[in-house]
Amino acid sequence: MQEAQRVAQYDATLRDTQHSLSDLTNLVSRLMLQQSEVDTQLQGIGSYQCELGGTLDLLERNVDELFAAQSHVHVGDADVEREKSYERALDVDTKLDQMNVVLTNVVNDLNAAQERVWSSSGAAEEGKDEEVGKIIGVFNAHHETLAYLESKARAVESDMAMIGQVLAKSGQ
């Protein structure tokens, strides 16, 4: 009977070991599949890196060609051009400010005139009111457009100042 118990224990140990080996085999198979997926992803990353390297090399050559093509331009020339552009931007900004003031005055005058017409004429002259309303609408649209242009001119002025600062720093 002891011999049967000992054989039963060996049998149980063999079954446990076989079950553990089966689990381990399944785990190794899954790991091998995951490793092949990782290898595939790494190959894809490697090809992206090669493509990026080629793109960067092309970009570097283009930048070198650009600098070589502009080697005759002196830093002083760039400063003069920058100053001219800045002066133009200031001129445009000044003109836009002047136009804004003029248009604001015109709109205020037209609004006052419309108020006078409405208060003095009554409902009998609706056609004239509509014409004045259309004119005021057009002037308001122009005023809004000029306000938009003024904001864009200020943005250009800000950008030019920033470019000037960058060029000044790079010229030092």
Coordinates of C-alpha atoms in Angstrom, one line a residue:
M1 CA 0.0 0.0 0.0
Q2 CA 2.9 2.4 0.7
E3 CA 4.1 1.6 -2.7
A4 CA 0.8 2.7 -4.2
Q5 CA 0.7 5.9 -2.2
R6 CA 4.3 6.7 -3.3
V7 CA 3.3 6.0 -7.0
A8 CA 0.2 8.2 -6.5
Q9 CA 2.4 11.0 -5.1
Y10 CA 4.8 10.7 -8.0
D11 CA 1.9 10.7 -10.4
A12 CA 0.5 13.9 -8.7
T13 CA 3.9 15.5 -8.9
L14 CA 4.3 14.6 -12.6
R15 CA 0.8 16.0 -13.3
D16 CA 1.6 19.2 -11.5
T17 CA 4.9 19.5 -13.3
Q18 CA 3.3 18.7 -16.6
H19 CA 0.6 21.4 -15.9
S20 CA 3.4 23.9 -14.9
L21 CA 5.3 23.0 -18.1
S22 CA 2.2 23.5 -20.2
D23 CA 1.6 27.0 -18.5
L24 CA 5.2 27.9 -19.1
T25 CA 5.0 26.8 -22.7
N26 CA 1.9 28.9 -23.2
L27 CA 3.6 31.9 -21.6
V28 CA 6.7 31.5 -23.7
S29 CA 4.5 31.3 -26.9
R30 CA 2.7 34.6 -25.9
L31 CA 6.1 36.2 -25.1
M32 CA 7.4 35.1 -28.5
L33 CA 4.3 36.6 -30.2
Q34 CA 4.7 39.8 -28.3
Q35 CA 8.4 39.9 -29.1
S36 CA 7.7 39.6 -32.8
E37 CA 5.1 42.4 -32.5
V38 CA 7.8 44.6 -30.8
D39 CA 10.3 43.7 -33.5
T40 CA 7.8 44.7 -36.2
Q41 CA 7.1 48.0 -34.4
L42 CA 10.8 48.6 -34.0
Q43 CA 11.3 48.0 -37.7
G44 CA 8.6 50.6 -38.4
I45 CA 10.2 53.1 -36.1
G46 CA 13.6 52.4 -37.7
S47 CA 12.1 53.1 -41.2
Y48 CA 10.5 56.3 -39.9
Q49 CA 13.9 57.3 -38.4
C50 CA 15.6 56.7 -41.7
E51 CA 13.0 58.7 -43.5
L52 CA 13.3 61.5 -41.0
G53 CA 17.1 61.4 -41.3
G54 CA 16.8 61.8 -45.1
T55 CA 14.4 64.7 -44.7
L56 CA 16.7 66.4 -42.2
D57 CA 19.7 65.9 -44.5
L58 CA 17.7 67.5 -47.3
L59 CA 16.7 70.4 -45.1
E60 CA 20.3 70.9 -44.0
R61 CA 21.4 71.0 -47.6
N62 CA 18.7 73.5 -48.5
V63 CA 19.7 75.7 -45.5
D64 CA 23.3 75.5 -46.6
E65 CA 22.4 76.4 -50.1
L66 CA 20.3 79.3 -48.9
F67 CA 23.1 80.7 -46.8
A68 CA 25.5 80.2 -49.7
A69 CA 23.2 82.1 -52.0
Q70 CA 22.9 85.0 -49.5
S71 CA 26.6 85.1 -48.7
H72 CA 26.9 88.4 -50.6
V73 CA 24.3 90.1 -48.4
H74 CA 25.9 92.0 -45.5
V75 CA 24.3 92.3 -42.1
G76 CA 24.0 96.0 -42.7
D77 CA 21.9 95.4 -45.8
A78 CA 19.5 93.3 -43.7
D79 CA 19.3 96.0 -41.0
V80 CA 18.5 98.6 -43.7
E81 CA 15.8 96.5 -45.1
R82 CA 14.4 95.8 -41.7
E83 CA 14.4 99.5 -40.9
K84 CA 12.6 100.3 -44.1
S85 CA 10.0 97.7 -43.5
Y86 CA 9.5 99.0 -39.9
E87 CA 9.2 102.6 -41.2
R88 CA 6.6 101.5 -43.8
A89 CA 4.6 99.7 -41.0
L90 CA 4.7 102.8 -38.9
D91 CA 3.5 105.0 -41.8
V92 CA 0.7 102.6 -42.5
D93 CA -0.3 102.5 -38.9
T94 CA -0.3 106.3 -38.7
K95 CA -2.4 106.6 -41.8
L96 CA -4.8 104.0 -40.5
D97 CA -5.1 105.9 -37.2
Q98 CA -5.9 109.1 -39.1
M99 CA -8.5 107.3 -41.3
N100 CA -10.0 105.9 -38.1
V101 CA -10.4 109.3 -36.6
V102 CA -11.8 110.8 -39.7
L103 CA -14.3 107.9 -40.2
T104 CA -15.3 108.1 -36.5
N105 CA -16.1 111.8 -37.0
V106 CA -18.0 111.1 -40.2
V107 CA -20.1 108.4 -38.5
N108 CA -20.8 110.6 -35.5
D109 CA -21.8 113.5 -37.8
L110 CA -24.1 111.2 -39.8
N111 CA -25.6 109.8 -36.7
A112 CA -26.3 113.3 -35.5
A113 CA -27.8 114.2 -38.8
Q114 CA -30.0 111.1 -38.8
E115 CA -31.2 112.0 -35.3
R116 CA -32.1 115.5 -36.5
V117 CA -33.9 114.2 -39.6
W118 CA -35.9 111.7 -37.5
S119 CA -36.8 114.2 -34.9
S120 CA -37.9 116.9 -37.4
S121 CA -39.5 115.1 -40.3
G122 CA -41.6 112.4 -38.7
A123 CA -42.9 109.3 -40.4
A124 CA -43.7 111.0 -43.8
E125 CA -40.2 110.9 -45.0
E126 CA -39.4 107.1 -44.5
G127 CA -37.7 106.9 -47.9
K128 CA -35.0 109.4 -46.8
D129 CA -34.6 107.7 -43.5
E130 CA -33.9 104.4 -45.3
E131 CA -31.3 106.1 -47.5
V132 CA -29.6 107.7 -44.6
G133 CA -29.7 104.3 -42.8
K134 CA -28.1 102.6 -45.7
I135 CA -25.4 105.3 -45.9
I136 CA -24.7 104.9 -42.2
G137 CA -24.6 101.1 -42.6
V138 CA -22.0 101.5 -45.3
F139 CA -20.0 103.9 -43.2
N140 CA -20.2 101.5 -40.2
A141 CA -19.0 98.7 -42.3
H142 CA -16.1 100.8 -43.5
H143 CA -15.4 101.8 -39.9
E144 CA -15.3 98.2 -38.8
T145 CA -13.0 97.3 -41.7
L146 CA -10.6 100.1 -40.9
A147 CA -10.6 99.0 -37.2
Y148 CA -9.7 95.5 -38.3
L149 CA -7.0 96.9 -40.6
E150 CA -5.7 98.9 -37.7
S151 CA -5.5 95.9 -35.4
K152 CA -3.6 94.0 -38.2
A153 CA -1.2 96.9 -38.6
R154 CA -0.5 96.8 -34.9
A155 CA 0.1 93.1 -35.1
V156 CA 2.5 93.7 -38.0
E157 CA 4.2 96.4 -36.0
S158 CA 4.6 94.0 -33.1
D159 CA 6.0 91.3 -35.4
M160 CA 8.4 93.7 -36.9
A161 CA 9.6 94.8 -33.5
M162 CA 10.1 91.1 -32.5
I163 CA 12.0 90.4 -35.8
G164 CA 14.1 93.5 -35.1
Q165 CA 15.0 92.2 -31.7
V166 CA 15.9 88.8 -33.0
L167 CA 18.0 90.2 -35.8
A168 CA 19.7 92.6 -33.3
K169 CA 20.5 89.6 -31.1
S170 CA 21.8 87.5 -34.0
G171 CA 23.9 90.3 -35.3
Q172 CA 25.8 90.6 -32.0

